[in-house]
Amino acid sequence: MRHFFVLFIFGILLAASSCRTDFDTTASSGNLKFSKDTVYLDTVFKNIGSSTYQLKVYNTSKKDISIPVIQLKKGLNSKYRMTVDGMSGNNGKIFNNVTLLAKDSLYIFVETTADITDANPTDFLYTDEIQFDSGANLQKVALVTLIQDAVFLYPQQNPDGTKEKIQIDGKAVDGFYLNETDAVNGNELIFNNTKPYVIYGYAGVPQNKTVTFEAGARVYFHANSGLFVDKNASLKINGAASTSSKLENEVVFRGDRLESLYADIPGQWDAVILADGSTNHTINHLTLKNATIGLSIRNQDATTVQIKNTQIYNCSQYGILAQNARINGENIVINYSGLASLSCIYGGDYNFTHATFYNNWSSSQHFAVHLSNRLAGATPETKDLTKATFNNCIIYGTSTNEFNLDKSANAQFVYQLNNCLLKFSSTNNSPDYQFKNDPVHYNQIILNENPKFYNASKNKFNIDKTSAAFAKGNQAYAIPLDIIGNARTSPPDLGAYQSKDFPK
């Protein structure tokens, strides 16, 4: 019986200790350690929430301590919000009597949503600080965020409470048509470089109108957003060559998450759609990144889309998806696309000169260039590919074969590669891929030799004299200046870049 009595007493003591919710702690002495002394929250647009940033707080002593208060200096008026070890405190601003065990740490997560009016008018920084304790034991960690002003374009609310929509491919999507006499923004059909633009939903260009993007314009698309150029409407992108890596004169299209974490994430927004029947498009010095489809070009029967000095990166499906289109492309670079960097389907007429089509998507099912004269489910299912010409180009990537032909005998399929460096490594006895003995389709092909790009994973496609593409171009096809304005030599290099010293 005595053994049972001892076990009974031990159980009571164990239960009592397990239910205890307080600790014997001492007050913080101001000797906390921090993972950083300043938390820099990346640039955000006004009134758009930031990502969440982390601060770690350490108790290096051998005693359990109680921190009397952890709070934002601006208190309940602060535009920052915190959680402290999963606790929300008083509106995420003030936390009282926070316990931190000996040799332990806690996490603080910080985010913000602020207006440009909250920021310092001279540098547009919004600042605050996290305070730990007070008086002689006060410790601080600074918080800094750059708030960027912008022009916001978005669908309006209808009188019945629904959101404004436009029709794309027979479907109603959240969107609006740009207005050249908008009461707030003025002429929305002209995008300048005074402020960046943030677009929610699809911005539509009305029929018979032209949207113009001036040199240096910056356009940021929210998730599920894009640009739609309607029937008989036109797109004019008038960028210019830049002198620095800031691309100060380029027109830039990208997602609206400015944090460095999102810099290279594909699929953050939808596409630029040049609709069936839209016309007279010119694109010069555009940098487009992080879309689902960069440029979706449909049925340009009447006019040729002119694309020059353009870079398209990190698209989850296609860099350019052309469907029965007409394109003349010069000095184009496309990389990192989930399906194909360039896909020309359902026929069309294409001419590309001094272009670099690369694809380093992680899947082996991608291509740098895909050509087809068919479209499953269409009526008719095939259309003539009247021309697909590639002159002085590089078609390369990390897959075994980066060039793909999908031919139907029911329509024309006319193509030719002249003075191109091509990746096609597998054994293939198809008559369509006879690169060395089919002069109708292939002339002066350099097969499977390394172009030695400066850093393809970072979209730097410059080459030097060690590249297999060096001085291998045909002068008859040469474009006088490369994508960044360098003069080409004779004979020219293949691809969009003329060889020079690598950038620093």
Short mmCIF file of C-alpha atoms in Angstrom, two decimals:
data_model
loop_
_atom_site.label_atom_id
_atom_site.label_comp_id
_atom_site.label_asym_id
_atom_site.label_seq_id
_atom_site.Cartn_x
_atom_site.Cartn_y
_atom_site.Cartn_z
CA MET A 1 0.00 0.00 0.00
CA ARG A 2 2.84 2.34 0.82
CA HIS A 3 4.08 2.08 -2.78
CA PHE A 4 0.66 3.07 -4.09
CA PHE A 5 0.57 6.03 -1.70
CA VAL A 6 3.98 7.29 -2.94
CA LEU A 7 2.89 7.00 -6.55
CA PHE A 8 -0.34 8.85 -5.74
CA ILE A 9 1.53 11.77 -4.14
CA PHE A 10 4.00 11.88 -7.05
CA GLY A 11 1.13 12.04 -9.56
CA ILE A 12 -0.48 14.95 -7.72
CA LEU A 13 2.82 16.88 -7.74
CA LEU A 14 3.38 16.15 -11.44
CA ALA A 15 -0.14 17.30 -12.36
CA ALA A 16 0.25 20.49 -10.35
CA SER A 17 3.55 21.35 -12.02
CA SER A 18 2.21 20.64 -15.53
CA CYS A 19 -0.74 23.01 -14.99
CA ARG A 20 1.44 25.87 -13.85
CA THR A 21 1.22 28.89 -16.16
CA ASP A 22 3.54 31.32 -14.37
CA PHE A 23 7.29 31.32 -14.15
CA ASP A 24 9.74 32.69 -11.68
CA THR A 25 11.22 35.47 -13.76
CA THR A 26 13.35 38.53 -13.21
CA ALA A 27 12.85 41.87 -14.92
CA SER A 28 14.77 42.46 -18.10
CA SER A 29 18.03 44.28 -17.45
CA GLY A 30 18.37 45.80 -20.93
CA ASN A 31 20.79 43.15 -22.21
CA LEU A 32 18.68 41.63 -24.95
CA LYS A 33 20.42 40.72 -28.20
CA PHE A 34 18.86 41.11 -31.66
CA SER A 35 19.35 39.48 -35.05
CA LYS A 36 19.57 42.97 -36.59
CA ASP A 37 19.55 46.55 -35.35
CA THR A 38 17.37 47.80 -38.20
CA VAL A 39 14.57 46.01 -40.03
CA TYR A 40 14.40 47.28 -43.61
CA LEU A 41 11.05 46.53 -45.19
CA ASP A 42 11.41 46.64 -48.99
CA THR A 43 9.81 49.42 -50.99
CA VAL A 44 6.02 49.31 -51.10
CA PHE A 45 3.41 51.29 -52.97
CA LYS A 46 1.14 53.47 -50.91
CA ASN A 47 -1.67 51.57 -49.19
CA ILE A 48 -0.41 48.18 -50.42
CA GLY A 49 0.61 45.82 -47.63
CA SER A 50 4.22 44.75 -47.38
CA SER A 51 5.62 41.28 -46.99
CA THR A 52 6.29 40.09 -43.45
CA TYR A 53 9.79 40.57 -42.05
CA GLN A 54 11.44 38.80 -39.15
CA LEU A 55 13.38 39.96 -36.08
CA LYS A 56 14.79 37.49 -33.58
CA VAL A 57 15.29 38.51 -29.92
CA TYR A 58 17.73 36.59 -27.69
CA ASN A 59 17.99 36.19 -23.92
CA THR A 60 21.64 35.21 -23.46
CA SER A 61 21.43 35.19 -19.67
CA LYS A 62 20.96 32.15 -17.42
CA LYS A 63 17.74 33.58 -15.97
CA ASP A 64 14.17 33.58 -17.19
CA ILE A 65 13.21 37.20 -17.74
CA SER A 66 10.08 39.26 -18.19
CA ILE A 67 10.16 42.16 -20.63
CA PRO A 68 7.72 44.74 -19.18
CA VAL A 69 6.72 46.07 -22.61
CA ILE A 70 7.48 45.54 -26.29
CA GLN A 71 5.87 48.32 -28.30
CA LEU A 72 6.07 50.51 -31.37
CA LYS A 73 7.27 54.00 -30.51
CA LYS A 74 4.32 55.57 -32.37
CA GLY A 75 1.99 53.33 -30.40
CA LEU A 76 -1.49 52.70 -31.72
CA ASN A 77 -0.92 55.32 -34.46
CA SER A 78 1.92 53.37 -36.04
CA LYS A 79 1.48 52.03 -39.55
CA TYR A 80 3.54 48.98 -38.61
CA ARG A 81 2.03 45.81 -37.17
CA MET A 82 3.74 43.08 -35.17
CA THR A 83 3.19 39.62 -33.80
CA VAL A 84 5.41 38.55 -30.90
CA ASP A 85 5.83 34.78 -30.63
CA GLY A 86 2.41 34.34 -32.21
CA MET A 87 0.67 36.89 -29.97
CA SER A 88 -1.17 39.88 -31.45
CA GLY A 89 -1.04 42.11 -28.36
CA ASN A 90 -2.94 45.38 -28.50
CA ASN A 91 -3.69 45.73 -32.23
CA GLY A 92 -0.21 44.48 -32.98
CA LYS A 93 1.32 47.60 -31.46
CA ILE A 94 1.83 47.02 -27.72
CA PHE A 95 2.73 43.84 -25.80
CA ASN A 96 2.99 43.76 -22.00
CA ASN A 97 4.99 41.43 -19.73
CA VAL A 98 6.51 39.17 -22.35
CA THR A 99 8.36 36.18 -20.87
CA LEU A 100 11.63 35.03 -22.42
CA LEU A 101 13.28 31.96 -20.93
CA ALA A 102 16.99 31.65 -20.19
CA LYS A 103 19.18 31.02 -23.24
CA ASP A 104 16.09 31.21 -25.42
CA SER A 105 14.78 33.46 -28.16
CA LEU A 106 11.51 34.79 -29.54
CA TYR A 107 10.37 35.85 -32.99
CA ILE A 108 8.84 39.18 -33.91
CA PHE A 109 7.20 39.48 -37.33
CA VAL A 110 6.66 42.96 -38.77
CA GLU A 111 4.65 44.30 -41.70
CA THR A 112 3.24 47.64 -42.77
CA THR A 113 0.59 49.36 -44.88
CA ALA A 114 1.23 53.09 -45.25
CA ASP A 115 0.26 56.04 -47.43
CA ILE A 116 2.70 58.37 -49.11
CA THR A 117 1.41 61.10 -46.74
CA ASP A 118 2.76 59.08 -43.81
CA ALA A 119 6.29 59.22 -45.18
CA ASN A 120 8.95 61.88 -44.78
CA PRO A 121 8.29 64.30 -47.70
CA THR A 122 12.01 64.68 -48.47
CA ASP A 123 12.99 61.02 -48.82
CA PHE A 124 9.61 59.17 -48.74
CA LEU A 125 10.78 56.98 -45.87
CA TYR A 126 8.32 55.85 -43.25
CA THR A 127 10.08 54.99 -39.99
CA ASP A 128 9.32 53.83 -36.48
CA GLU A 129 11.08 51.70 -33.90
CA ILE A 130 10.38 48.69 -31.73
CA GLN A 131 11.02 49.56 -28.08
CA PHE A 132 11.92 46.96 -25.50
CA ASP A 133 11.34 48.07 -21.88
CA SER A 134 11.81 51.74 -20.92
CA GLY A 135 13.96 54.11 -18.92
CA ALA A 136 17.49 52.90 -18.25
CA ASN A 137 16.68 49.47 -19.73
CA LEU A 138 15.26 50.81 -22.99
CA GLN A 139 16.50 49.04 -26.14
CA LYS A 140 15.46 49.86 -29.71
CA VAL A 141 15.33 48.31 -33.15
CA ALA A 142 14.64 50.71 -36.04
CA LEU A 143 12.02 50.08 -38.74
CA VAL A 144 12.44 51.64 -42.20
CA THR A 145 10.21 51.46 -45.28
CA LEU A 146 10.32 53.38 -48.56
CA ILE A 147 6.82 54.39 -49.64
CA GLN A 148 6.44 54.95 -53.38
CA ASP A 149 3.68 57.11 -54.80
CA ALA A 150 1.93 55.84 -57.91
CA VAL A 151 -1.03 56.22 -60.24
CA PHE A 152 -3.52 53.45 -59.45
CA LEU A 153 -5.76 52.16 -62.24
CA TYR A 154 -8.49 49.69 -61.38
CA PRO A 155 -12.09 48.61 -62.14
CA GLN A 156 -14.79 50.80 -60.60
CA GLN A 157 -17.77 49.64 -58.59
CA ASN A 158 -21.03 49.47 -60.51
CA PRO A 159 -24.20 50.93 -58.94
CA ASP A 160 -25.38 47.40 -58.08
CA GLY A 161 -22.18 46.75 -56.13
CA THR A 162 -20.52 44.52 -58.74
CA LYS A 163 -17.07 45.22 -60.14
CA GLU A 164 -16.54 46.68 -63.61
CA LYS A 165 -15.66 44.05 -66.24
CA ILE A 166 -14.52 43.80 -69.85
CA GLN A 167 -14.80 40.98 -72.38
CA ILE A 168 -11.67 39.00 -73.32
CA ASP A 169 -12.02 35.86 -75.47
CA GLY A 170 -15.77 35.86 -74.82
CA LYS A 171 -15.34 35.93 -71.05
CA ALA A 172 -16.09 38.73 -68.62
CA VAL A 173 -13.02 39.52 -66.52
CA ASP A 174 -12.33 42.20 -63.93
CA GLY A 175 -11.20 45.15 -65.98
CA PHE A 176 -11.83 48.64 -67.32
CA TYR A 177 -11.10 50.72 -70.41
CA LEU A 178 -8.48 53.44 -70.21
CA ASN A 179 -10.05 56.90 -70.47
CA GLU A 180 -8.33 59.79 -72.23
CA THR A 181 -10.42 62.32 -70.27
CA ASP A 182 -10.41 60.77 -66.79
CA ALA A 183 -11.40 63.28 -64.10
CA VAL A 184 -8.60 62.19 -61.76
CA ASN A 185 -5.76 60.88 -63.94
CA GLY A 186 -6.26 62.92 -67.10
CA ASN A 187 -5.30 61.07 -70.28
CA GLU A 188 -4.90 57.45 -69.23
CA LEU A 189 -3.83 56.47 -72.75
CA ILE A 190 -0.43 58.12 -72.23
CA PHE A 191 1.87 56.52 -69.65
CA ASN A 192 4.81 58.78 -68.75
CA ASN A 193 7.73 58.51 -66.34
CA THR A 194 6.51 61.03 -63.74
CA LYS A 195 5.09 58.32 -61.44
CA PRO A 196 4.87 54.54 -61.70
CA TYR A 197 1.50 53.00 -62.56
CA VAL A 198 -0.14 50.13 -60.68
CA ILE A 199 -2.85 48.21 -62.55
CA TYR A 200 -5.54 46.03 -60.95
CA GLY A 201 -7.53 43.83 -63.30
CA TYR A 202 -7.19 44.26 -67.06
CA ALA A 203 -6.57 47.73 -68.44
CA GLY A 204 -8.27 47.80 -71.84
CA VAL A 205 -7.40 50.01 -74.80
CA PRO A 206 -10.71 50.95 -76.47
CA GLN A 207 -11.34 50.24 -80.13
CA ASN A 208 -9.80 52.78 -82.52
CA LYS A 209 -7.58 54.23 -79.76
CA THR A 210 -3.81 54.08 -79.20
CA VAL A 211 -2.06 53.63 -75.86
CA THR A 212 1.45 55.09 -75.66
CA PHE A 213 4.17 54.28 -73.14
CA GLU A 214 6.88 56.93 -73.04
CA ALA A 215 10.55 56.28 -72.30
CA GLY A 216 11.15 55.47 -68.64
CA ALA A 217 7.54 54.50 -67.89
CA ARG A 218 7.10 51.90 -65.12
CA VAL A 219 3.98 49.74 -65.03
CA TYR A 220 3.29 47.30 -62.18
CA PHE A 221 0.55 44.70 -62.57
CA HIS A 222 -1.28 43.17 -59.61
CA ALA A 223 -2.09 39.45 -59.57
CA ASN A 224 -4.58 38.39 -62.30
CA SER A 225 -4.05 41.67 -64.15
CA GLY A 226 -2.82 42.66 -67.58
CA LEU A 227 -3.10 44.93 -70.60
CA PHE A 228 -5.70 44.23 -73.32
CA VAL A 229 -5.50 46.00 -76.69
CA ASP A 230 -8.90 45.66 -78.36
CA LYS A 231 -9.90 45.37 -82.01
CA ASN A 232 -8.58 48.23 -84.19
CA ALA A 233 -6.67 49.63 -81.19
CA SER A 234 -2.88 50.06 -81.14
CA LEU A 235 0.03 49.72 -78.72
CA LYS A 236 3.04 52.05 -78.92
CA ILE A 237 5.97 51.41 -76.56
CA ASN A 238 8.53 54.15 -77.10
CA GLY A 239 11.38 53.18 -74.80
CA ALA A 240 14.98 54.14 -75.46
CA ALA A 241 18.44 52.78 -74.76
CA SER A 242 19.67 53.23 -71.19
CA THR A 243 23.17 53.99 -69.99
CA SER A 244 23.02 52.09 -66.69
CA SER A 245 21.65 48.93 -65.12
CA LYS A 246 18.74 50.99 -63.75
CA LEU A 247 17.17 50.83 -67.24
CA GLU A 248 16.21 54.48 -66.83
CA ASN A 249 14.95 54.86 -70.40
CA GLU A 250 13.40 51.43 -70.86
CA VAL A 251 9.69 50.88 -70.46
CA VAL A 252 9.29 48.25 -67.73
CA PHE A 253 6.31 45.93 -67.18
CA ARG A 254 6.43 43.73 -64.07
CA GLY A 255 4.45 42.54 -61.04
CA ASP A 256 3.58 44.95 -58.22
CA ARG A 257 5.48 43.13 -55.46
CA LEU A 258 8.62 45.21 -55.04
CA GLU A 259 10.32 43.04 -52.42
CA SER A 260 13.54 41.40 -53.58
CA LEU A 261 12.00 38.00 -52.80
CA TYR A 262 9.64 38.48 -55.77
CA ALA A 263 12.22 39.81 -58.25
CA ASP A 264 12.38 36.61 -60.33
CA ILE A 265 9.18 34.73 -59.50
CA PRO A 266 7.18 33.84 -62.66
CA GLY A 267 3.42 34.17 -63.04
CA GLN A 268 2.82 37.19 -60.79
CA TRP A 269 0.47 38.77 -63.36
CA ASP A 270 -1.27 37.66 -66.55
CA ALA A 271 -0.26 39.09 -69.93
CA VAL A 272 -0.16 41.81 -72.53
CA ILE A 273 -2.81 40.73 -75.04
CA LEU A 274 -2.84 42.13 -78.57
CA ALA A 275 -6.32 41.01 -79.55
CA ASP A 276 -7.60 39.63 -82.82
CA GLY A 277 -7.95 42.63 -85.15
CA SER A 278 -5.80 45.04 -83.14
CA THR A 279 -3.34 46.85 -85.37
CA ASN A 280 -0.21 48.98 -85.91
CA HIS A 281 1.77 47.89 -82.85
CA THR A 282 5.35 49.02 -82.24
CA ILE A 283 7.40 47.88 -79.25
CA ASN A 284 10.86 49.32 -78.65
CA HIS A 285 13.05 48.97 -75.55
CA LEU A 286 10.56 47.11 -73.39
CA THR A 287 11.64 45.00 -70.41
CA LEU A 288 8.86 42.63 -69.35
CA LYS A 289 9.14 40.10 -66.53
CA ASN A 290 7.27 37.76 -64.17
CA ALA A 291 4.07 37.35 -66.23
CA THR A 292 2.17 34.21 -67.15
CA ILE A 293 2.45 35.07 -70.85
CA GLY A 294 4.59 38.06 -71.74
CA LEU A 295 3.12 39.02 -75.11
CA SER A 296 0.05 37.20 -76.41
CA ILE A 297 -0.37 38.21 -80.05
CA ARG A 298 -3.44 37.01 -81.94
CA ASN A 299 -4.40 37.02 -85.63
CA GLN A 300 -2.51 40.07 -86.86
CA ASP A 301 -3.59 39.61 -90.45
CA ALA A 302 -3.53 43.25 -91.48
CA THR A 303 -0.26 44.62 -90.07
CA THR A 304 3.08 43.42 -88.74
CA VAL A 305 3.93 43.81 -85.06
CA GLN A 306 7.32 45.51 -84.78
CA ILE A 307 9.32 44.36 -81.73
CA LYS A 308 12.81 45.76 -81.21
CA ASN A 309 15.35 45.87 -78.37
CA THR A 310 13.06 43.97 -76.03
CA GLN A 311 13.75 41.66 -73.07
CA ILE A 312 11.21 39.19 -71.67
CA TYR A 313 12.04 37.11 -68.59
CA ASN A 314 10.54 34.69 -66.08
CA CYS A 315 7.14 33.89 -67.60
CA SER A 316 5.37 30.82 -66.25
CA GLN A 317 4.08 29.78 -69.72
CA TYR A 318 5.40 31.75 -72.70
CA GLY A 319 7.61 34.76 -73.31
CA ILE A 320 5.86 35.42 -76.63
CA LEU A 321 2.84 33.36 -77.71
CA ALA A 322 1.95 34.30 -81.29
CA GLN A 323 -1.18 32.85 -82.87
CA ASN A 324 -1.44 33.40 -86.64
CA ALA A 325 0.45 36.65 -86.11
CA ARG A 326 2.80 38.83 -88.14
CA ILE A 327 5.97 39.79 -86.29
CA ASN A 328 9.22 41.46 -87.27
CA GLY A 329 11.64 41.13 -84.36
CA GLU A 330 15.12 42.62 -83.91
CA ASN A 331 17.42 42.45 -80.89
CA ILE A 332 15.08 40.37 -78.73
CA VAL A 333 16.07 38.36 -75.66
CA ILE A 334 13.70 35.87 -73.98
CA ASN A 335 14.57 33.52 -71.12
CA TYR A 336 13.04 31.27 -68.48
CA SER A 337 9.59 30.26 -69.72
CA GLY A 338 7.57 27.33 -68.45
CA LEU A 339 6.57 26.07 -71.91
CA ALA A 340 8.44 28.03 -74.58
CA SER A 341 10.32 31.30 -74.76
CA LEU A 342 8.93 31.86 -78.26
CA SER A 343 5.90 29.90 -79.50
CA CYS A 344 4.48 30.68 -82.93
CA ILE A 345 1.36 28.59 -83.54
CA TYR A 346 -1.55 28.39 -85.98
CA GLY A 347 0.53 29.69 -88.86
CA GLY A 348 1.55 33.30 -89.43
CA ASP A 349 4.51 35.24 -90.78
CA TYR A 350 7.64 35.80 -88.68
CA ASN A 351 11.05 37.29 -89.15
CA PHE A 352 13.58 37.43 -86.27
CA THR A 353 17.06 38.89 -86.59
CA HIS A 354 19.79 39.04 -83.94
CA ALA A 355 17.59 37.47 -81.28
CA THR A 356 18.62 35.36 -78.30
CA PHE A 357 16.00 32.75 -77.42
CA TYR A 358 17.11 30.87 -74.34
CA ASN A 359 15.27 28.71 -71.84
CA ASN A 360 16.60 27.46 -68.52
CA TRP A 361 13.28 26.41 -66.99
CA SER A 362 13.75 23.52 -64.58
CA SER A 363 11.49 21.14 -66.55
CA SER A 364 12.87 19.19 -69.51
CA GLN A 365 9.60 19.73 -71.41
CA HIS A 366 10.32 23.33 -72.38
CA PHE A 367 11.66 24.84 -75.63
CA ALA A 368 13.45 28.01 -76.56
CA VAL A 369 11.56 28.12 -79.90
CA HIS A 370 8.41 26.23 -80.93
CA LEU A 371 6.80 26.52 -84.39
CA SER A 372 3.44 25.07 -85.43
CA ASN A 373 0.81 25.52 -88.13
CA ARG A 374 -2.01 24.00 -86.11
CA LEU A 375 -4.26 24.83 -83.16
CA ALA A 376 -6.23 22.03 -81.55
CA GLY A 377 -9.96 22.73 -81.45
CA ALA A 378 -9.85 25.64 -83.90
CA THR A 379 -11.87 25.80 -87.09
CA PRO A 380 -10.06 25.19 -89.35
CA GLU A 381 -7.48 23.42 -87.21
CA THR A 382 -4.54 24.45 -89.40
CA LYS A 383 -3.38 27.69 -91.02
CA ASP A 384 -0.45 28.45 -93.29
CA LEU A 385 2.87 29.24 -91.72
CA THR A 386 3.94 31.36 -94.68
CA LYS A 387 7.31 32.32 -93.19
CA ALA A 388 9.39 31.77 -90.07
CA THR A 389 12.89 33.12 -90.64
CA PHE A 390 15.67 33.35 -88.05
CA ASN A 391 18.81 35.25 -89.01
CA ASN A 392 21.95 35.61 -86.84
CA CYS A 393 20.08 34.17 -83.84
CA ILE A 394 20.92 32.01 -80.83
CA ILE A 395 18.43 29.27 -79.90
CA TYR A 396 19.76 27.56 -76.80
CA GLY A 397 18.95 26.40 -73.27
CA THR A 398 19.25 23.67 -70.67
CA SER A 399 17.01 21.08 -72.34
CA THR A 400 18.28 18.47 -74.79
CA ASN A 401 16.45 20.02 -77.73
CA GLU A 402 15.54 23.70 -77.69
CA PHE A 403 14.03 23.88 -81.19
CA ASN A 404 10.71 22.19 -81.94
CA LEU A 405 8.63 21.86 -85.11
CA ASP A 406 4.99 20.75 -85.04
CA LYS A 407 3.91 20.35 -88.67
CA SER A 408 0.61 19.48 -90.27
CA ALA A 409 0.56 18.49 -93.94
CA ASN A 410 -2.77 20.28 -94.32
CA ALA A 411 -1.20 23.76 -94.40
CA GLN A 412 2.03 25.47 -95.45
CA PHE A 413 5.02 25.23 -93.15
CA VAL A 414 7.80 27.51 -94.45
CA TYR A 415 10.82 28.12 -92.21
CA GLN A 416 14.50 28.90 -92.52
CA LEU A 417 17.40 29.38 -90.12
CA ASN A 418 20.42 31.32 -91.38
CA ASN A 419 23.66 31.71 -89.42
CA CYS A 420 22.21 30.51 -86.13
CA LEU A 421 23.66 28.77 -83.08
CA LEU A 422 21.29 25.98 -82.13
CA LYS A 423 20.89 23.48 -79.26
CA PHE A 424 19.61 20.14 -80.55
CA SER A 425 21.48 17.26 -78.97
CA SER A 426 19.40 14.11 -79.35
CA THR A 427 19.72 11.69 -82.24
CA ASN A 428 16.86 12.45 -84.57
CA ASN A 429 16.53 11.05 -88.08
CA SER A 430 13.53 13.20 -88.95
CA PRO A 431 13.90 15.04 -92.27
CA ASP A 432 12.82 18.21 -90.44
CA TYR A 433 16.04 18.41 -88.41
CA GLN A 434 18.78 17.84 -90.97
CA PHE A 435 20.81 20.86 -89.94
CA LYS A 436 23.89 20.11 -92.05
CA ASN A 437 22.39 18.89 -95.31
CA ASP A 438 19.10 20.73 -95.81
CA PRO A 439 19.97 24.12 -97.34
CA VAL A 440 16.31 24.93 -97.94
CA HIS A 441 15.78 25.21 -94.19
CA TYR A 442 19.24 25.48 -92.61
CA ASN A 443 22.30 27.49 -93.60
CA GLN A 444 25.50 27.90 -91.61
CA ILE A 445 24.16 26.30 -88.43
CA ILE A 446 26.44 26.03 -85.39
CA LEU A 447 25.16 23.01 -83.51
CA ASN A 448 25.49 22.42 -79.75
CA GLU A 449 28.44 24.74 -79.17
CA ASN A 450 28.44 26.77 -75.95
CA PRO A 451 27.59 30.45 -76.42
CA LYS A 452 29.21 31.15 -73.03
CA PHE A 453 26.80 33.80 -71.84
CA TYR A 454 28.00 36.01 -69.02
CA ASN A 455 25.33 34.70 -66.60
CA ALA A 456 22.20 33.17 -68.13
CA SER A 457 20.64 32.44 -64.72
CA LYS A 458 20.63 36.19 -64.06
CA ASN A 459 19.46 37.06 -67.57
CA LYS A 460 22.83 38.46 -68.63
CA PHE A 461 23.34 37.28 -72.21
CA ASN A 462 26.43 39.26 -73.12
CA ILE A 463 29.20 37.27 -74.80
CA ASP A 464 32.93 37.73 -75.37
CA LYS A 465 35.49 36.45 -77.85
CA THR A 466 35.48 32.95 -76.36
CA SER A 467 31.83 32.40 -77.33
CA ALA A 468 30.93 30.09 -80.18
CA ALA A 469 28.65 32.93 -81.35
CA PHE A 470 31.54 35.40 -81.72
CA ALA A 471 31.80 36.87 -85.25
CA LYS A 472 29.68 34.07 -86.74
CA GLY A 473 26.90 36.26 -88.13
CA ASN A 474 26.19 37.12 -91.74
CA GLN A 475 26.75 40.81 -92.49
CA ALA A 476 23.83 40.76 -94.92
CA TYR A 477 21.45 40.36 -91.98
CA ALA A 478 23.22 42.64 -89.50
CA ILE A 479 21.30 45.20 -87.46
CA PRO A 480 23.71 48.18 -87.00
CA LEU A 481 23.28 48.49 -83.22
CA ASP A 482 22.76 45.73 -80.65
CA ILE A 483 20.07 45.65 -77.94
CA ILE A 484 21.89 48.16 -75.73
CA GLY A 485 23.17 50.43 -78.49
CA ASN A 486 26.64 48.99 -79.18
CA ALA A 487 27.77 49.12 -82.79
CA ARG A 488 28.07 45.75 -84.47
CA THR A 489 31.27 44.78 -86.23
CA SER A 490 31.70 42.91 -89.49
CA PRO A 491 31.09 40.04 -89.31
CA PRO A 492 28.67 40.54 -86.42
CA ASP A 493 28.20 38.26 -83.43
CA LEU A 494 25.12 36.06 -83.22
CA GLY A 495 22.30 36.99 -80.85
CA ALA A 496 21.07 40.26 -79.41
CA TYR A 497 24.40 41.38 -77.92
CA GLN A 498 27.57 42.44 -79.68
CA SER A 499 30.60 41.22 -77.73
CA LYS A 500 32.21 43.63 -75.33
CA ASP A 501 33.69 43.45 -71.86
CA PHE A 502 31.29 41.79 -69.45
CA PRO A 503 29.29 44.20 -67.25
CA LYS A 504 30.50 44.80 -63.73
#
